[in-house]
CSV table of C-alpha atoms and ligand atoms in Angstrom, one decimal:
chain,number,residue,atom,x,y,z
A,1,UNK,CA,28.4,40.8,187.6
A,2,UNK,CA,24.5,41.0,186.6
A,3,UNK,CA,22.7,43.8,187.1
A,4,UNK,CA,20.3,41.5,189.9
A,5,UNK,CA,24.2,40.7,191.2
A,6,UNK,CA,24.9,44.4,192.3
A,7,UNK,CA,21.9,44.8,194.6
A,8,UNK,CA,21.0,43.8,198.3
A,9,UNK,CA,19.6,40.7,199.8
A,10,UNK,CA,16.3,40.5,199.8
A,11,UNK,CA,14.5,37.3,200.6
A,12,UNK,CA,17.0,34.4,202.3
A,13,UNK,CA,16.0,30.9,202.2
A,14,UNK,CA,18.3,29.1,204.1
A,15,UNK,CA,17.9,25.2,204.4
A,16,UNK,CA,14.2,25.0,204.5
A,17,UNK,CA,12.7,21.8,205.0
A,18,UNK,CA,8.9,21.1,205.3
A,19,UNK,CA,6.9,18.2,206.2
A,20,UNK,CA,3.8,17.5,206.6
A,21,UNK,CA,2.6,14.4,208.7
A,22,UNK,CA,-0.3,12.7,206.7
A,23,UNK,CA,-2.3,10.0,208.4
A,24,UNK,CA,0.7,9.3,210.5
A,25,UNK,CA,3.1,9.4,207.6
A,26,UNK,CA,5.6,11.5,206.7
A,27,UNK,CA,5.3,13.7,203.3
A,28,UNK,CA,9.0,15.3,203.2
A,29,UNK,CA,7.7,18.6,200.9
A,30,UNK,CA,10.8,20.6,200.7
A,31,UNK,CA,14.2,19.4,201.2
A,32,UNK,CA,16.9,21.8,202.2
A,33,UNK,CA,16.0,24.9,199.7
A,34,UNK,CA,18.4,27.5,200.0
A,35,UNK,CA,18.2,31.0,198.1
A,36,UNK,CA,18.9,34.2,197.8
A,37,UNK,CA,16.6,37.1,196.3
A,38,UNK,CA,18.1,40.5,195.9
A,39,UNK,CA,16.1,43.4,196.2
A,40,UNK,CA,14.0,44.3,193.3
A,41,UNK,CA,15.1,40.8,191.5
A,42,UNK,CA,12.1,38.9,189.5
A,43,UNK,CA,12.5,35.4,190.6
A,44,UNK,CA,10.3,32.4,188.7
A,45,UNK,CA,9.8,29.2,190.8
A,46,UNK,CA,9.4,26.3,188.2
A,47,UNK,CA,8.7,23.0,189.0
A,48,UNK,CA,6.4,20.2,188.4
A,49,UNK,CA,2.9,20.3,190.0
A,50,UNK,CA,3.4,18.8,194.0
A,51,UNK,CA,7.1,19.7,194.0
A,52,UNK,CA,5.9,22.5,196.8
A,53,UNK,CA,6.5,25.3,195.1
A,54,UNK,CA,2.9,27.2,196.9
A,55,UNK,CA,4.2,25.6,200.2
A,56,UNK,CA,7.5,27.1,199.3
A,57,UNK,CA,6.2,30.6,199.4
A,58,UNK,CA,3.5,30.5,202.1
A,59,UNK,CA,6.7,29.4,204.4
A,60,UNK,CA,8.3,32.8,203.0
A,61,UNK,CA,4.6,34.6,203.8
A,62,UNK,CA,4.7,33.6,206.9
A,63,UNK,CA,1.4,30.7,206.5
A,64,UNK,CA,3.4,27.6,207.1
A,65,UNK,CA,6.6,27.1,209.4
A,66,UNK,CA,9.4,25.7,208.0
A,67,UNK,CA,10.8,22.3,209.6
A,68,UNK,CA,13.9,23.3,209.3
A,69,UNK,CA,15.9,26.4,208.2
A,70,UNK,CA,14.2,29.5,207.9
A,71,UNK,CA,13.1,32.9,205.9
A,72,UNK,CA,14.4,35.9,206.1
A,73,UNK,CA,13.1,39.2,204.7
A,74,UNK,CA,15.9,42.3,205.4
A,75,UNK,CA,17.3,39.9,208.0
A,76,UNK,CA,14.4,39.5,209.6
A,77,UNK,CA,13.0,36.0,209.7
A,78,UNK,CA,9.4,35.4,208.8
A,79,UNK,CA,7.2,34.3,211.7
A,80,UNK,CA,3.8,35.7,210.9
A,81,UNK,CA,1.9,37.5,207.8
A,82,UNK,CA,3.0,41.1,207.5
A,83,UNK,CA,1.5,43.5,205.3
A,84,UNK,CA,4.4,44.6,203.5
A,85,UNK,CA,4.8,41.9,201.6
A,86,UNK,CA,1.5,40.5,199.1
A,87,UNK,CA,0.2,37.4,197.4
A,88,UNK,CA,-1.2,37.4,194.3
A,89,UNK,CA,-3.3,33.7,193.5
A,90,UNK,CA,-4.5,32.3,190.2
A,91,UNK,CA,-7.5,32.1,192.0
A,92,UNK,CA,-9.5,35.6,191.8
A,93,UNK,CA,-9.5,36.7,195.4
A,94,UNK,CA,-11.4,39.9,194.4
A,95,UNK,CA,-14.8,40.3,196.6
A,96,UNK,CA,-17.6,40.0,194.2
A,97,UNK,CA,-19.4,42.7,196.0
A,98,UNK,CA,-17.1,45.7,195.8
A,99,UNK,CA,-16.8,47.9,193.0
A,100,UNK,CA,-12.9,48.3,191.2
A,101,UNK,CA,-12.2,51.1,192.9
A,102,UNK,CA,-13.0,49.5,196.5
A,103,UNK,CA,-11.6,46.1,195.9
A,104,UNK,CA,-7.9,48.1,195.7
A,105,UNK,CA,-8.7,50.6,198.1
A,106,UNK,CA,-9.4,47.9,200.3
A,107,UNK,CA,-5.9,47.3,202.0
A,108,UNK,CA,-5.3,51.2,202.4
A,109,UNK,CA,-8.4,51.8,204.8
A,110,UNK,CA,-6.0,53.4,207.5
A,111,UNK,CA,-4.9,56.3,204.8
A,112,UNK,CA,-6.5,59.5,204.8
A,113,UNK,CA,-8.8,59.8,202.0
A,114,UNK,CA,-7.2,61.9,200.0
A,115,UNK,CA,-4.2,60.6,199.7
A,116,UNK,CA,-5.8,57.7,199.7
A,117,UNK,CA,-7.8,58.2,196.2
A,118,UNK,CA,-4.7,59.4,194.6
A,119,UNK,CA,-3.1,56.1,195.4
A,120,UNK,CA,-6.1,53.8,194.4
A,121,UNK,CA,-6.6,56.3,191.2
A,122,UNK,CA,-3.1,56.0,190.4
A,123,UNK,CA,-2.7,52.1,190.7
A,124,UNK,CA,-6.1,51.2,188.2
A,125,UNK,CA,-4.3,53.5,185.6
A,126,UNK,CA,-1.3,51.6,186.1
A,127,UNK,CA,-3.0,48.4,185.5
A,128,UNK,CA,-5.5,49.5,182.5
A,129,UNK,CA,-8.2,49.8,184.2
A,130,UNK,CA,-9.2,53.7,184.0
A,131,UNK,CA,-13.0,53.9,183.4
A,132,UNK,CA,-14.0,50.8,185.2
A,133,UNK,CA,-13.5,52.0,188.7
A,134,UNK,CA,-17.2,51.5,189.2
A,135,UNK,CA,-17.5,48.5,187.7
A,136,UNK,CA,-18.3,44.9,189.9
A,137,UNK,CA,-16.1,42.0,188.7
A,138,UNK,CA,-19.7,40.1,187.6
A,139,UNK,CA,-19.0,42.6,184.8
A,140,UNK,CA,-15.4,42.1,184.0
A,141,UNK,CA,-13.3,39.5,182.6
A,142,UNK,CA,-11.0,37.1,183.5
A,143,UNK,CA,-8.2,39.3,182.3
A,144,UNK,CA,-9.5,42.3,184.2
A,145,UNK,CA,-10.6,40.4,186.9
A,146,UNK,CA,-6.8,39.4,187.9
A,147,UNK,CA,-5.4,43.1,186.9
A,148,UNK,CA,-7.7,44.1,189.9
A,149,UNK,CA,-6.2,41.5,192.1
A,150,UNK,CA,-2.7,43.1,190.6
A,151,UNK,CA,-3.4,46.4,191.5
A,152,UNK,CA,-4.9,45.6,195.0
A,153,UNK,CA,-1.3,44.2,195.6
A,154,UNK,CA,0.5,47.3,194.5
A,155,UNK,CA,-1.3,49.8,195.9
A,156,UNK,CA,-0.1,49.2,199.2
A,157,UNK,CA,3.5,49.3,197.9
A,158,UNK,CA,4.5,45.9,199.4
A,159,UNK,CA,7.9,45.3,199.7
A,160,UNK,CA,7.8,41.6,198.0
A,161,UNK,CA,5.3,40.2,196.0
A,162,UNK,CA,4.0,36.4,195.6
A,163,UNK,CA,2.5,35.1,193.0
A,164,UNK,CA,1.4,32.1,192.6
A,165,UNK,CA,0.2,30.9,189.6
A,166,UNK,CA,-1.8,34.5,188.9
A,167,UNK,CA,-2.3,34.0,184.6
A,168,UNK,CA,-2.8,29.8,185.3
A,169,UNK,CA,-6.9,30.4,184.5
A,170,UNK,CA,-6.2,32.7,181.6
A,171,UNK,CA,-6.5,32.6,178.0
A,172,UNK,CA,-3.0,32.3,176.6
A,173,UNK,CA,-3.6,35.4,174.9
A,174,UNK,CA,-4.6,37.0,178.0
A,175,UNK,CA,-1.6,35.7,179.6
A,176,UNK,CA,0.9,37.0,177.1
A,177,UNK,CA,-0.5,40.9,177.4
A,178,UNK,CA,-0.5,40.1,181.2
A,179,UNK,CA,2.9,39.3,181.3
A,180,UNK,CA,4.2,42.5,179.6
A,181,UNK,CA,2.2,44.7,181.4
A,182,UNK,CA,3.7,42.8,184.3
A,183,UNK,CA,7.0,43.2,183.6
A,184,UNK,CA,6.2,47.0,183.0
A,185,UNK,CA,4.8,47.6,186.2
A,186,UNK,CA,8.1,45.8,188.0
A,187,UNK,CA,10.1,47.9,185.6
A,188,UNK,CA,8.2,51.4,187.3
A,189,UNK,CA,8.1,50.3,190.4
A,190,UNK,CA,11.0,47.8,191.3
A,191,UNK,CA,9.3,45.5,194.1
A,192,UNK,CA,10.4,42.1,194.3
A,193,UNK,CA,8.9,39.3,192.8
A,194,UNK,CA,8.8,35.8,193.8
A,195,UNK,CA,6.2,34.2,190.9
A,196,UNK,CA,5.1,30.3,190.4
A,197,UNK,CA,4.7,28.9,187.4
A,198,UNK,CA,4.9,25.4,185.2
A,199,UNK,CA,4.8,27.2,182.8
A,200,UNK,CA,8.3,27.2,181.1
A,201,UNK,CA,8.0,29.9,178.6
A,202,UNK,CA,6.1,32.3,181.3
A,203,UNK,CA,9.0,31.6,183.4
A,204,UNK,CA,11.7,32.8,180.7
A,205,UNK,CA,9.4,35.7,179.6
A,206,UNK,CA,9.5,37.2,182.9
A,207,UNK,CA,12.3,36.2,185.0
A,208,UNK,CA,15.9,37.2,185.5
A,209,UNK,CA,16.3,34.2,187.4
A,210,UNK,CA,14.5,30.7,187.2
A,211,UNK,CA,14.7,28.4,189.9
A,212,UNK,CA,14.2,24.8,189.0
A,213,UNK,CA,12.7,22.3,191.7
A,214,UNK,CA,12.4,19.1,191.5
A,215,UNK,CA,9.5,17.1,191.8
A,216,UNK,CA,8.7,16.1,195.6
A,217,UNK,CA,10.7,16.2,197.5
A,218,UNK,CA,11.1,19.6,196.4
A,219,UNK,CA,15.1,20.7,195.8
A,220,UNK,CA,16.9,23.1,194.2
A,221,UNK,CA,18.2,21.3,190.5
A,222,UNK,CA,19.9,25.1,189.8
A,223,UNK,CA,18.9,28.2,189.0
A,224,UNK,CA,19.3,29.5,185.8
A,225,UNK,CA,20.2,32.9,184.6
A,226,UNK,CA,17.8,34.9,181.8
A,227,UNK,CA,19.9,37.7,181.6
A,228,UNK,CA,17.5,38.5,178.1
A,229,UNK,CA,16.5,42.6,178.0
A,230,UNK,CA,12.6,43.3,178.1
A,231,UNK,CA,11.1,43.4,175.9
A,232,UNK,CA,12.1,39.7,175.0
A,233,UNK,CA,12.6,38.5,171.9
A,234,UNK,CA,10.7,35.1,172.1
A,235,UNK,CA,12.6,33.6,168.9
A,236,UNK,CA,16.0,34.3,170.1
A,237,UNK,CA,18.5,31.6,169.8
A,238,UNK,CA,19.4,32.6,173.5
A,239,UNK,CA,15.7,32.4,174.1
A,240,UNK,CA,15.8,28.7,173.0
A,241,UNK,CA,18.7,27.6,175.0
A,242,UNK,CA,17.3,28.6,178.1
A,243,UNK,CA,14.1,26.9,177.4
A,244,UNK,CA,16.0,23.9,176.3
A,245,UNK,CA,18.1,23.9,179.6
A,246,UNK,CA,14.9,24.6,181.5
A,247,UNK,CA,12.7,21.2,179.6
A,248,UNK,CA,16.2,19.6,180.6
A,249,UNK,CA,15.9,20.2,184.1
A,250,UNK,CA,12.5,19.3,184.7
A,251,UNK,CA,13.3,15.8,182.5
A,252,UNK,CA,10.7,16.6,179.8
A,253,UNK,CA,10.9,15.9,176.3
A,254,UNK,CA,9.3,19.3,174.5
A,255,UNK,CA,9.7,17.8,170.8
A,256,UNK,CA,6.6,16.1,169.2
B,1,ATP,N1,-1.5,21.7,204.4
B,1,ATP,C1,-1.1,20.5,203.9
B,1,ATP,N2,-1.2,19.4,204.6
B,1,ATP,C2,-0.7,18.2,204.1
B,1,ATP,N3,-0.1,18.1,202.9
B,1,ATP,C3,0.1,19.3,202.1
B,1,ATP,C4,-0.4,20.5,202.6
B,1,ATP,N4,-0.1,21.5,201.7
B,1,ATP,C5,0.5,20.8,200.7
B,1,ATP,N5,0.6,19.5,201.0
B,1,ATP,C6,1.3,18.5,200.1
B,1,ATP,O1,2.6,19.0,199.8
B,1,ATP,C7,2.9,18.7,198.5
B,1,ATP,C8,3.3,20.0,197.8
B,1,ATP,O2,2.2,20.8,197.7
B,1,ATP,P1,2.3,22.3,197.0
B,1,ATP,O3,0.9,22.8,197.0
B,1,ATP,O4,3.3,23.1,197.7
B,1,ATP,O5,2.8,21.9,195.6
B,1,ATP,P2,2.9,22.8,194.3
B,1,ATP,O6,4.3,22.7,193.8
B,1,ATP,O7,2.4,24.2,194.6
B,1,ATP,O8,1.9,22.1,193.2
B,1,ATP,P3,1.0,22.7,192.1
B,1,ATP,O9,1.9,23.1,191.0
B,1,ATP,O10,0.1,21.6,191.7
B,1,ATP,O11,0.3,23.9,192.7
B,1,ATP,C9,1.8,18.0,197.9
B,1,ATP,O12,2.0,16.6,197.8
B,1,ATP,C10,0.6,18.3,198.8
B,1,ATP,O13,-0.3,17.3,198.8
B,2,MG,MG1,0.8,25.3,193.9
């Protein structure tokens, strides 16, 4: 058994279906997606762009209802937005007006200070940030820009994560340090991860399991295992097989 095998349910999918009625037709979205996500498991969703792979995980956030089937986090299904679990966009959903330091102190307003400025303190290290806590994001990058919107997730120690699509407006540069530290972070802190991506070698980079959806209506083609040790080694024969498997699965052909 895997090392993901050995722990806990986490986040249940089970038979979810979603449509959305369009000008009085029909869009079926998502067709009967089941899963399971064990705690502190990094899971990629990969699938080609409309497959409903955001829709996917706003049902698990509690934003959409599912059609049929349902969510479950702990057991518990998912009716509503709760704050223990996060979302993380590709778009930067930093406020342009608040400094660093407030933009990740913003979701632990109920905290006393104290402890609170440990936290927030604590978080901008772990994301590189240390000496910008002052800064406005006018004056940061792109790169920095979404390591704020990583640490305002984490600072409130959310059970699960979403992300969807958080590197898509990076350079790939920028994505590739983003990823590490990403997995880093994960490594410290254990939280699960539910990410999006179309991007297949983001999705092998960071994953110990990729789930492959078809294009709409979305379904489950199978979820491959990475079961590669961080730090990855990018040129591994293994490496290539699973990206091979993975082009495979979504019917592309990756040789020019
Ligand atoms: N609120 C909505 N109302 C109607 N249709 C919607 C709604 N949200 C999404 N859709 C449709 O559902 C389908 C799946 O959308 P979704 O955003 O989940 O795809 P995606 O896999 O995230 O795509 P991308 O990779 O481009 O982000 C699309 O055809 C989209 O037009
Ligand atoms: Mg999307």
């Amino acid at each position: 058994m895997s090392a993901s095998g050995a722990r806990r349910p986490k986040v249940v999918f089970e038979g979810v279906s979603k449509i959305f009625r369009k000008r009085g037709d029909d869009l079926l979205v998502l067709d009967d997606v089941s899963l399971t996500v064990r705690d502190g498991e990094f899971v990629c969703l990969l699938g080609p762009s409309g497959c409903g792979k955001s829709t996917l995980l706003n049902i698990a956030g509690g934003f959409e209802r599912a059609d049929r089937g349902r969510v479950t986090i702990d057991g518990e299904e998912v009716r509503e937005p709760s704050s223990r679990r996060v979302f993380v966009f590709q778009e930067y959903g930093i406020f342009p007006w608040a400094s660093v330091w407030d933009n990740v102190a913003l979701g632990l307003r109920h905290m006393p200070a104290g402890e609170r400025g440990a936290i927030v303190q604590a978080t901008i290290d772990m994301v590189g940030l240390g000496g910008f806590e002052r800064a406005y994001p006018m004056e940061l990058s792109g790169g920095m820009k979404q390591r704020v919107e990583v640490a305002r997730a984490l600072a409130v120690s959310p059970d699960v994560i979403y992300m969807d699509e958080p590197f898509g407006a990076l350079d790939s540069l920028t994505r590739l340090t983003m990823r590490s530290e990403l997995v880093r972070i994960w490594q410290q802190q254990r939280p699960t991860i539910l990410f999006v991506t179309h991007d297949v070698d983001e999705s092998i980079q960071l994953a110990d399991r990729v789930v492959v959806l078809s294009a709409r209506p979305g379904r489950i083609a199978d979820v491959v295992e990475v079961g590669l040790d961080h730090p990855r080694d990018l040129g591994s024969p293994e490496y290539g097989r699973i990206k091979n498997r993975l082009y495979e699965l979504l019917g592309v052909q990756h040789t020019i």
